Amino acid sequence: MDISQAQEFAMDLLEKICGIPTVTFHEKNVANAIANRLAGVNLTITSDPHGNVLSTKAGANADAPSIAFVAHMDHPGFEIVERHGDEYVAGIHGGITRQSLEADVPVLAVTSDGRRVPGRVLGKLGEPEARQVLMSFDEMIADELPVPVILDLIDFKLDGDVIRARALDDLAGCAATAAALAYMSSRDVAGNV
């Protein structure tokens, strides 16, 4: 793999994982997509008990320093934790902007079968430290709680040299790290990567 191929690998993976809804504690599908994409290159791929993807390029010299690249697979969103009639209480996960907590912000509940159910934020709930909002949806969410909720924004679009996506922090880091490992997979390295 040359640099151009590594860049293409990164962009292809980024587009794929940006299309997979993910919020904190609901990262399994993104992890699987990354692991599956890395399975095609000469790397050792495992996961830890928390669902993190661990990919290693073994170095030739056990005494050489190792290097680790780290990126996280979730991005800001919500998690439905309670149902009250036709309304739902959702916990706030990650760095959601205060504008995203206001009434009428469009959201999508992600059901266990992958459907995206449209809804909207009704407003903040309780004290700020509770980090909760009230939401409503176009249909009842029948899944067992908790259920992830994402902002209803574009998954991924390449607009010239600009990437537009719901969140690139840190899916872009995941794609860049995977591409760097894929690039190094066919090269000799001194220490483990």
JSON list of C-alpha atoms in Angstrom, two decimals:
[
{"chain": "A", "resi": 1, "resn": "MET", "atom": "CA", "xyz": [0.00, 0.00, 0.00]},
{"chain": "A", "resi": 2, "resn": "ASP", "atom": "CA", "xyz": [1.38, 3.41, -0.93]},
{"chain": "A", "resi": 3, "resn": "ILE", "atom": "CA", "xyz": [0.43, 6.80, 0.55]},
{"chain": "A", "resi": 4, "resn": "SER", "atom": "CA", "xyz": [-2.28, 7.41, -2.05]},
{"chain": "A", "resi": 5, "resn": "GLN", "atom": "CA", "xyz": [-3.86, 4.04, -1.29]},
{"chain": "A", "resi": 6, "resn": "ALA", "atom": "CA", "xyz": [-3.65, 4.75, 2.45]},
{"chain": "A", "resi": 7, "resn": "GLN", "atom": "CA", "xyz": [-5.47, 8.04, 1.92]},
{"chain": "A", "resi": 8, "resn": "GLU", "atom": "CA", "xyz": [-8.17, 6.26, -0.09]},
{"chain": "A", "resi": 9, "resn": "PHE", "atom": "CA", "xyz": [-8.39, 3.59, 2.65]},
{"chain": "A", "resi": 10, "resn": "ALA", "atom": "CA", "xyz": [-8.90, 6.33, 5.26]},
{"chain": "A", "resi": 11, "resn": "MET", "atom": "CA", "xyz": [-11.59, 8.18, 3.29]},
{"chain": "A", "resi": 12, "resn": "ASP", "atom": "CA", "xyz": [-13.48, 4.98, 2.40]},
{"chain": "A", "resi": 13, "resn": "LEU", "atom": "CA", "xyz": [-13.45, 3.85, 6.03]},
{"chain": "A", "resi": 14, "resn": "LEU", "atom": "CA", "xyz": [-14.42, 7.31, 7.28]},
{"chain": "A", "resi": 15, "resn": "GLU", "atom": "CA", "xyz": [-17.42, 7.43, 4.96]},
{"chain": "A", "resi": 16, "resn": "LYS", "atom": "CA", "xyz": [-18.49, 3.95, 6.11]},
{"chain": "A", "resi": 17, "resn": "ILE", "atom": "CA", "xyz": [-18.19, 4.57, 9.85]},
{"chain": "A", "resi": 18, "resn": "CYS", "atom": "CA", "xyz": [-19.80, 8.02, 9.64]},
{"chain": "A", "resi": 19, "resn": "GLY", "atom": "CA", "xyz": [-22.86, 6.22, 8.26]},
{"chain": "A", "resi": 20, "resn": "ILE", "atom": "CA", "xyz": [-23.09, 4.02, 11.36]},
{"chain": "A", "resi": 21, "resn": "PRO", "atom": "CA", "xyz": [-24.95, 5.72, 14.21]},
{"chain": "A", "resi": 22, "resn": "THR", "atom": "CA", "xyz": [-22.83, 5.77, 17.35]},
{"chain": "A", "resi": 23, "resn": "VAL", "atom": "CA", "xyz": [-23.00, 7.38, 20.75]},
{"chain": "A", "resi": 24, "resn": "THR", "atom": "CA", "xyz": [-21.24, 6.56, 23.99]},
{"chain": "A", "resi": 25, "resn": "PHE", "atom": "CA", "xyz": [-21.90, 2.95, 25.05]},
{"chain": "A", "resi": 26, "resn": "HIS", "atom": "CA", "xyz": [-23.30, 2.11, 21.59]},
{"chain": "A", "resi": 27, "resn": "GLU", "atom": "CA", "xyz": [-20.09, 1.70, 19.57]},
{"chain": "A", "resi": 28, "resn": "LYS", "atom": "CA", "xyz": [-20.16, -2.02, 18.68]},
{"chain": "A", "resi": 29, "resn": "ASN", "atom": "CA", "xyz": [-21.17, -1.56, 15.03]},
{"chain": "A", "resi": 30, "resn": "VAL", "atom": "CA", "xyz": [-18.43, 1.01, 14.41]},
{"chain": "A", "resi": 31, "resn": "ALA", "atom": "CA", "xyz": [-15.89, -1.26, 16.12]},
{"chain": "A", "resi": 32, "resn": "ASN", "atom": "CA", "xyz": [-16.96, -4.17, 13.91]},
{"chain": "A", "resi": 33, "resn": "ALA", "atom": "CA", "xyz": [-16.67, -2.08, 10.74]},
{"chain": "A", "resi": 34, "resn": "ILE", "atom": "CA", "xyz": [-13.16, -0.96, 11.66]},
{"chain": "A", "resi": 35, "resn": "ALA", "atom": "CA", "xyz": [-12.07, -4.49, 12.59]},
{"chain": "A", "resi": 36, "resn": "ASN", "atom": "CA", "xyz": [-13.54, -5.91, 9.38]},
{"chain": "A", "resi": 37, "resn": "ARG", "atom": "CA", "xyz": [-11.74, -3.32, 7.26]},
{"chain": "A", "resi": 38, "resn": "LEU", "atom": "CA", "xyz": [-8.43, -4.03, 9.02]},
{"chain": "A", "resi": 39, "resn": "ALA", "atom": "CA", "xyz": [-8.92, -7.79, 8.61]},
{"chain": "A", "resi": 40, "resn": "GLY", "atom": "CA", "xyz": [-7.76, -7.49, 5.01]},
{"chain": "A", "resi": 41, "resn": "VAL", "atom": "CA", "xyz": [-4.25, -6.37, 5.96]},
{"chain": "A", "resi": 42, "resn": "ASN", "atom": "CA", "xyz": [-1.41, -8.14, 7.78]},
{"chain": "A", "resi": 43, "resn": "LEU", "atom": "CA", "xyz": [-2.21, -7.09, 11.37]},
{"chain": "A", "resi": 44, "resn": "THR", "atom": "CA", "xyz": [-3.19, -8.77, 14.61]},
{"chain": "A", "resi": 45, "resn": "ILE", "atom": "CA", "xyz": [-6.73, -7.65, 15.53]},
{"chain": "A", "resi": 46, "resn": "THR", "atom": "CA", "xyz": [-8.32, -8.26, 18.93]},
{"chain": "A", "resi": 47, "resn": "SER", "atom": "CA", "xyz": [-10.72, -6.47, 21.21]},
{"chain": "A", "resi": 48, "resn": "ASP", "atom": "CA", "xyz": [-10.71, -5.84, 24.93]},
{"chain": "A", "resi": 49, "resn": "PRO", "atom": "CA", "xyz": [-13.57, -6.45, 27.40]},
{"chain": "A", "resi": 50, "resn": "HIS", "atom": "CA", "xyz": [-14.82, -2.88, 26.78]},
{"chain": "A", "resi": 51, "resn": "GLY", "atom": "CA", "xyz": [-15.23, -3.38, 23.02]},
{"chain": "A", "resi": 52, "resn": "ASN", "atom": "CA", "xyz": [-12.16, -1.42, 21.96]},
{"chain": "A", "resi": 53, "resn": "VAL", "atom": "CA", "xyz": [-10.50, -2.57, 18.73]},
{"chain": "A", "resi": 54, "resn": "LEU", "atom": "CA", "xyz": [-6.83, -3.37, 19.26]},
{"chain": "A", "resi": 55, "resn": "SER", "atom": "CA", "xyz": [-4.78, -3.70, 16.11]},
{"chain": "A", "resi": 56, "resn": "THR", "atom": "CA", "xyz": [-1.06, -4.42, 16.18]},
{"chain": "A", "resi": 57, "resn": "LYS", "atom": "CA", "xyz": [1.76, -4.42, 13.67]},
{"chain": "A", "resi": 58, "resn": "ALA", "atom": "CA", "xyz": [4.52, -6.46, 15.30]},
{"chain": "A", "resi": 59, "resn": "GLY", "atom": "CA", "xyz": [7.94, -4.89, 15.29]},
{"chain": "A", "resi": 60, "resn": "ALA", "atom": "CA", "xyz": [11.11, -6.75, 14.37]},
{"chain": "A", "resi": 61, "resn": "ASN", "atom": "CA", "xyz": [13.02, -5.72, 17.52]},
{"chain": "A", "resi": 62, "resn": "ALA", "atom": "CA", "xyz": [11.49, -6.53, 20.92]},
{"chain": "A", "resi": 63, "resn": "ASP", "atom": "CA", "xyz": [13.77, -3.94, 22.54]},
{"chain": "A", "resi": 64, "resn": "ALA", "atom": "CA", "xyz": [12.74, -1.11, 20.22]},
{"chain": "A", "resi": 65, "resn": "PRO", "atom": "CA", "xyz": [10.28, 1.47, 21.57]},
{"chain": "A", "resi": 66, "resn": "SER", "atom": "CA", "xyz": [6.64, 0.90, 20.68]},
{"chain": "A", "resi": 67, "resn": "ILE", "atom": "CA", "xyz": [4.14, 3.52, 19.57]},
{"chain": "A", "resi": 68, "resn": "ALA", "atom": "CA", "xyz": [0.38, 3.55, 20.13]},
{"chain": "A", "resi": 69, "resn": "PHE", "atom": "CA", "xyz": [-2.21, 5.51, 18.21]},
{"chain": "A", "resi": 70, "resn": "VAL", "atom": "CA", "xyz": [-5.48, 6.06, 20.09]},
{"chain": "A", "resi": 71, "resn": "ALA", "atom": "CA", "xyz": [-8.87, 7.28, 18.87]},
{"chain": "A", "resi": 72, "resn": "HIS", "atom": "CA", "xyz": [-12.40, 6.92, 20.21]},
{"chain": "A", "resi": 73, "resn": "MET", "atom": "CA", "xyz": [-15.37, 5.54, 18.27]},
{"chain": "A", "resi": 74, "resn": "ASP", "atom": "CA", "xyz": [-18.31, 7.38, 19.79]},
{"chain": "A", "resi": 75, "resn": "HIS", "atom": "CA", "xyz": [-19.54, 10.88, 19.23]},
{"chain": "A", "resi": 76, "resn": "PRO", "atom": "CA", "xyz": [-21.92, 13.20, 21.05]},
{"chain": "A", "resi": 77, "resn": "GLY", "atom": "CA", "xyz": [-25.52, 12.10, 21.30]},
{"chain": "A", "resi": 78, "resn": "PHE", "atom": "CA", "xyz": [-28.21, 10.97, 23.69]},
{"chain": "A", "resi": 79, "resn": "GLU", "atom": "CA", "xyz": [-29.48, 7.77, 25.25]},
{"chain": "A", "resi": 80, "resn": "ILE", "atom": "CA", "xyz": [-33.15, 7.21, 26.06]},
{"chain": "A", "resi": 81, "resn": "VAL", "atom": "CA", "xyz": [-33.33, 6.03, 29.66]},
{"chain": "A", "resi": 82, "resn": "GLU", "atom": "CA", "xyz": [-37.03, 6.41, 30.58]},
{"chain": "A", "resi": 83, "resn": "ARG", "atom": "CA", "xyz": [-40.44, 6.58, 28.93]},
{"chain": "A", "resi": 84, "resn": "HIS", "atom": "CA", "xyz": [-43.23, 8.79, 30.27]},
{"chain": "A", "resi": 85, "resn": "GLY", "atom": "CA", "xyz": [-46.33, 8.30, 28.13]},
{"chain": "A", "resi": 86, "resn": "ASP", "atom": "CA", "xyz": [-45.51, 9.69, 24.69]},
{"chain": "A", "resi": 87, "resn": "GLU", "atom": "CA", "xyz": [-42.34, 11.41, 25.89]},
{"chain": "A", "resi": 88, "resn": "TYR", "atom": "CA", "xyz": [-38.87, 10.09, 26.63]},
{"chain": "A", "resi": 89, "resn": "VAL", "atom": "CA", "xyz": [-36.12, 11.12, 29.02]},
{"chain": "A", "resi": 90, "resn": "ALA", "atom": "CA", "xyz": [-32.71, 11.00, 27.40]},
{"chain": "A", "resi": 91, "resn": "GLY", "atom": "CA", "xyz": [-29.31, 11.33, 29.00]},
{"chain": "A", "resi": 92, "resn": "ILE", "atom": "CA", "xyz": [-26.79, 13.61, 27.30]},
{"chain": "A", "resi": 93, "resn": "HIS", "atom": "CA", "xyz": [-23.53, 11.94, 26.22]},
{"chain": "A", "resi": 94, "resn": "GLY", "atom": "CA", "xyz": [-20.44, 13.79, 25.14]},
{"chain": "A", "resi": 95, "resn": "GLY", "atom": "CA", "xyz": [-19.97, 17.40, 24.16]},
{"chain": "A", "resi": 96, "resn": "ILE", "atom": "CA", "xyz": [-23.46, 18.28, 22.96]},
{"chain": "A", "resi": 97, "resn": "THR", "atom": "CA", "xyz": [-23.76, 22.00, 22.31]},
{"chain": "A", "resi": 98, "resn": "ARG", "atom": "CA", "xyz": [-26.36, 23.92, 24.31]},
{"chain": "A", "resi": 99, "resn": "GLN", "atom": "CA", "xyz": [-28.16, 24.72, 21.05]},
{"chain": "A", "resi": 100, "resn": "SER", "atom": "CA", "xyz": [-28.77, 20.97, 20.60]},
{"chain": "A", "resi": 101, "resn": "LEU", "atom": "CA", "xyz": [-30.70, 20.91, 23.88]},
{"chain": "A", "resi": 102, "resn": "GLU", "atom": "CA", "xyz": [-33.29, 23.47, 22.84]},
{"chain": "A", "resi": 103, "resn": "ALA", "atom": "CA", "xyz": [-36.85, 22.65, 21.76]},
{"chain": "A", "resi": 104, "resn": "ASP", "atom": "CA", "xyz": [-37.45, 21.35, 18.22]},
{"chain": "A", "resi": 105, "resn": "VAL", "atom": "CA", "xyz": [-33.89, 20.16, 17.50]},
{"chain": "A", "resi": 106, "resn": "PRO", "atom": "CA", "xyz": [-34.36, 17.14, 15.18]},
{"chain": "A", "resi": 107, "resn": "VAL", "atom": "CA", "xyz": [-33.03, 13.79, 16.43]},
{"chain": "A", "resi": 108, "resn": "LEU", "atom": "CA", "xyz": [-33.16, 10.13, 15.39]},
{"chain": "A", "resi": 109, "resn": "ALA", "atom": "CA", "xyz": [-33.66, 7.22, 17.78]},
{"chain": "A", "resi": 110, "resn": "VAL", "atom": "CA", "xyz": [-31.68, 4.22, 16.53]},
{"chain": "A", "resi": 111, "resn": "THR", "atom": "CA", "xyz": [-33.62, 1.01, 17.10]},
{"chain": "A", "resi": 112, "resn": "SER", "atom": "CA", "xyz": [-32.06, -2.41, 17.62]},
{"chain": "A", "resi": 113, "resn": "ASP", "atom": "CA", "xyz": [-32.85, -3.32, 13.99]},
{"chain": "A", "resi": 114, "resn": "GLY", "atom": "CA", "xyz": [-31.01, -0.20, 12.73]},
{"chain": "A", "resi": 115, "resn": "ARG", "atom": "CA", "xyz": [-34.04, 1.92, 11.87]},
{"chain": "A", "resi": 116, "resn": "ARG", "atom": "CA", "xyz": [-33.83, 5.64, 12.55]},
{"chain": "A", "resi": 117, "resn": "VAL", "atom": "CA", "xyz": [-37.03, 6.99, 14.11]},
{"chain": "A", "resi": 118, "resn": "PRO", "atom": "CA", "xyz": [-37.42, 10.77, 13.70]},
{"chain": "A", "resi": 119, "resn": "GLY", "atom": "CA", "xyz": [-38.09, 12.86, 16.76]},
{"chain": "A", "resi": 120, "resn": "ARG", "atom": "CA", "xyz": [-37.28, 16.14, 18.40]},
{"chain": "A", "resi": 121, "resn": "VAL", "atom": "CA", "xyz": [-35.89, 17.56, 21.60]},
{"chain": "A", "resi": 122, "resn": "LEU", "atom": "CA", "xyz": [-38.58, 19.11, 23.77]},
{"chain": "A", "resi": 123, "resn": "GLY", "atom": "CA", "xyz": [-36.09, 20.86, 26.06]},
{"chain": "A", "resi": 124, "resn": "LYS", "atom": "CA", "xyz": [-33.80, 20.42, 29.04]},
{"chain": "A", "resi": 125, "resn": "LEU", "atom": "CA", "xyz": [-35.04, 18.43, 32.00]},
{"chain": "A", "resi": 126, "resn": "GLY", "atom": "CA", "xyz": [-34.15, 19.09, 35.64]},
{"chain": "A", "resi": 127, "resn": "GLU", "atom": "CA", "xyz": [-30.98, 20.63, 36.92]},
{"chain": "A", "resi": 128, "resn": "PRO", "atom": "CA", "xyz": [-28.03, 21.10, 34.51]},
{"chain": "A", "resi": 129, "resn": "GLU", "atom": "CA", "xyz": [-25.91, 18.54, 36.36]},
{"chain": "A", "resi": 130, "resn": "ALA", "atom": "CA", "xyz": [-28.58, 15.90, 35.59]},
{"chain": "A", "resi": 131, "resn": "ARG", "atom": "CA", "xyz": [-27.61, 16.19, 31.89]},
{"chain": "A", "resi": 132, "resn": "GLN", "atom": "CA", "xyz": [-31.03, 15.13, 30.63]},
{"chain": "A", "resi": 133, "resn": "VAL", "atom": "CA", "xyz": [-33.53, 16.28, 28.00]},
{"chain": "A", "resi": 134, "resn": "LEU", "atom": "CA", "xyz": [-37.10, 15.42, 27.19]},
{"chain": "A", "resi": 135, "resn": "MET", "atom": "CA", "xyz": [-37.84, 14.09, 23.66]},
{"chain": "A", "resi": 136, "resn": "SER", "atom": "CA", "xyz": [-40.74, 12.94, 21.53]},
{"chain": "A", "resi": 137, "resn": "PHE", "atom": "CA", "xyz": [-40.71, 10.67, 18.47]},
{"chain": "A", "resi": 138, "resn": "ASP", "atom": "CA", "xyz": [-42.93, 10.08, 15.44]},
{"chain": "A", "resi": 139, "resn": "GLU", "atom": "CA", "xyz": [-43.65, 6.57, 16.73]},
{"chain": "A", "resi": 140, "resn": "MET", "atom": "CA", "xyz": [-43.33, 4.70, 19.99]},
{"chain": "A", "resi": 141, "resn": "ILE", "atom": "CA", "xyz": [-39.85, 3.36, 20.70]},
{"chain": "A", "resi": 142, "resn": "ALA", "atom": "CA", "xyz": [-40.57, -0.29, 21.54]},
{"chain": "A", "resi": 143, "resn": "ASP", "atom": "CA", "xyz": [-36.94, -1.37, 22.10]},
{"chain": "A", "resi": 144, "resn": "GLU", "atom": "CA", "xyz": [-35.66, -2.23, 25.53]},
{"chain": "A", "resi": 145, "resn": "LEU", "atom": "CA", "xyz": [-34.00, 0.83, 27.08]},
{"chain": "A", "resi": 146, "resn": "PRO", "atom": "CA", "xyz": [-31.47, 2.36, 26.83]},
{"chain": "A", "resi": 147, "resn": "VAL", "atom": "CA", "xyz": [-31.77, 3.35, 23.15]},
{"chain": "A", "resi": 148, "resn": "PRO", "atom": "CA", "xyz": [-29.19, 5.57, 21.41]},
{"chain": "A", "resi": 149, "resn": "VAL", "atom": "CA", "xyz": [-30.30, 8.86, 19.86]},
{"chain": "A", "resi": 150, "resn": "ILE", "atom": "CA", "xyz": [-28.27, 10.86, 17.34]},
{"chain": "A", "resi": 151, "resn": "LEU", "atom": "CA", "xyz": [-28.69, 14.36, 15.98]},
{"chain": "A", "resi": 152, "resn": "ASP", "atom": "CA", "xyz": [-30.56, 14.37, 12.66]},
{"chain": "A", "resi": 153, "resn": "LEU", "atom": "CA", "xyz": [-27.65, 15.64, 10.58]},
{"chain": "A", "resi": 154, "resn": "ILE", "atom": "CA", "xyz": [-25.93, 14.41, 7.43]},
{"chain": "A", "resi": 155, "resn": "ASP", "atom": "CA", "xyz": [-23.98, 11.15, 7.89]},
{"chain": "A", "resi": 156, "resn": "PHE", "atom": "CA", "xyz": [-21.16, 12.00, 5.49]},
{"chain": "A", "resi": 157, "resn": "LYS", "atom": "CA", "xyz": [-20.65, 14.16, 2.43]},
{"chain": "A", "resi": 158, "resn": "LEU", "atom": "CA", "xyz": [-17.47, 15.14, 0.65]},
{"chain": "A", "resi": 159, "resn": "ASP", "atom": "CA", "xyz": [-17.95, 18.70, -0.62]},
{"chain": "A", "resi": 160, "resn": "GLY", "atom": "CA", "xyz": [-14.80, 19.42, -2.62]},
{"chain": "A", "resi": 161, "resn": "ASP", "atom": "CA", "xyz": [-12.04, 19.29, -0.01]},
{"chain": "A", "resi": 162, "resn": "VAL", "atom": "CA", "xyz": [-14.46, 19.72, 2.89]},
{"chain": "A", "resi": 163, "resn": "ILE", "atom": "CA", "xyz": [-15.91, 16.77, 4.79]},
{"chain": "A", "resi": 164, "resn": "ARG", "atom": "CA", "xyz": [-19.38, 17.37, 6.18]},
{"chain": "A", "resi": 165, "resn": "ALA", "atom": "CA", "xyz": [-20.58, 14.88, 8.78]},
{"chain": "A", "resi": 166, "resn": "ARG", "atom": "CA", "xyz": [-22.64, 14.58, 11.94]},
{"chain": "A", "resi": 167, "resn": "ALA", "atom": "CA", "xyz": [-19.43, 14.30, 13.94]},
{"chain": "A", "resi": 168, "resn": "LEU", "atom": "CA", "xyz": [-15.83, 13.68, 12.99]},
{"chain": "A", "resi": 169, "resn": "ASP", "atom": "CA", "xyz": [-14.48, 13.67, 16.55]},
{"chain": "A", "resi": 170, "resn": "ASP", "atom": "CA", "xyz": [-13.04, 11.11, 16.63]},
{"chain": "A", "resi": 171, "resn": "LEU", "atom": "CA", "xyz": [-14.22, 8.92, 13.78]},
{"chain": "A", "resi": 172, "resn": "ALA", "atom": "CA", "xyz": [-11.69, 10.76, 11.62]},
{"chain": "A", "resi": 173, "resn": "GLY", "atom": "CA", "xyz": [-9.01, 9.72, 14.10]},
{"chain": "A", "resi": 174, "resn": "CYS", "atom": "CA", "xyz": [-10.20, 6.10, 13.85]},
{"chain": "A", "resi": 175, "resn": "ALA", "atom": "CA", "xyz": [-9.99, 6.18, 10.05]},
{"chain": "A", "resi": 176, "resn": "ALA", "atom": "CA", "xyz": [-6.58, 7.89, 10.07]},
{"chain": "A", "resi": 177, "resn": "THR", "atom": "CA", "xyz": [-5.21, 5.43, 12.62]},
{"chain": "A", "resi": 178, "resn": "ALA", "atom": "CA", "xyz": [-6.55, 2.42, 10.70]},
{"chain": "A", "resi": 179, "resn": "ALA", "atom": "CA", "xyz": [-5.05, 3.79, 7.47]},
{"chain": "A", "resi": 180, "resn": "ALA", "atom": "CA", "xyz": [-1.67, 4.34, 9.13]},
{"chain": "A", "resi": 181, "resn": "LEU", "atom": "CA", "xyz": [-1.70, 0.76, 10.42]},
{"chain": "A", "resi": 182, "resn": "ALA", "atom": "CA", "xyz": [-2.75, -0.57, 7.01]},
{"chain": "A", "resi": 183, "resn": "TYR", "atom": "CA", "xyz": [0.07, 1.43, 5.40]},
{"chain": "A", "resi": 184, "resn": "MET", "atom": "CA", "xyz": [2.60, -0.01, 7.85]},
{"chain": "A", "resi": 185, "resn": "SER", "atom": "CA", "xyz": [1.23, -3.55, 7.61]},
{"chain": "A", "resi": 186, "resn": "SER", "atom": "CA", "xyz": [3.45, -4.42, 4.63]},
{"chain": "A", "resi": 187, "resn": "ARG", "atom": "CA", "xyz": [6.53, -2.58, 5.92]},
{"chain": "A", "resi": 188, "resn": "ASP", "atom": "CA", "xyz": [9.22, -3.52, 8.37]},
{"chain": "A", "resi": 189, "resn": "VAL", "atom": "CA", "xyz": [9.03, -1.61, 11.65]},
{"chain": "A", "resi": 190, "resn": "ALA", "atom": "CA", "xyz": [11.47, -1.77, 14.52]},
{"chain": "A", "resi": 191, "resn": "GLY", "atom": "CA", "xyz": [9.05, -1.52, 17.46]},
{"chain": "A", "resi": 192, "resn": "ASN", "atom": "CA", "xyz": [5.44, -2.61, 17.83]},
{"chain": "A", "resi": 193, "resn": "VAL", "atom": "CA", "xyz": [2.81, -0.24, 16.43]}
]
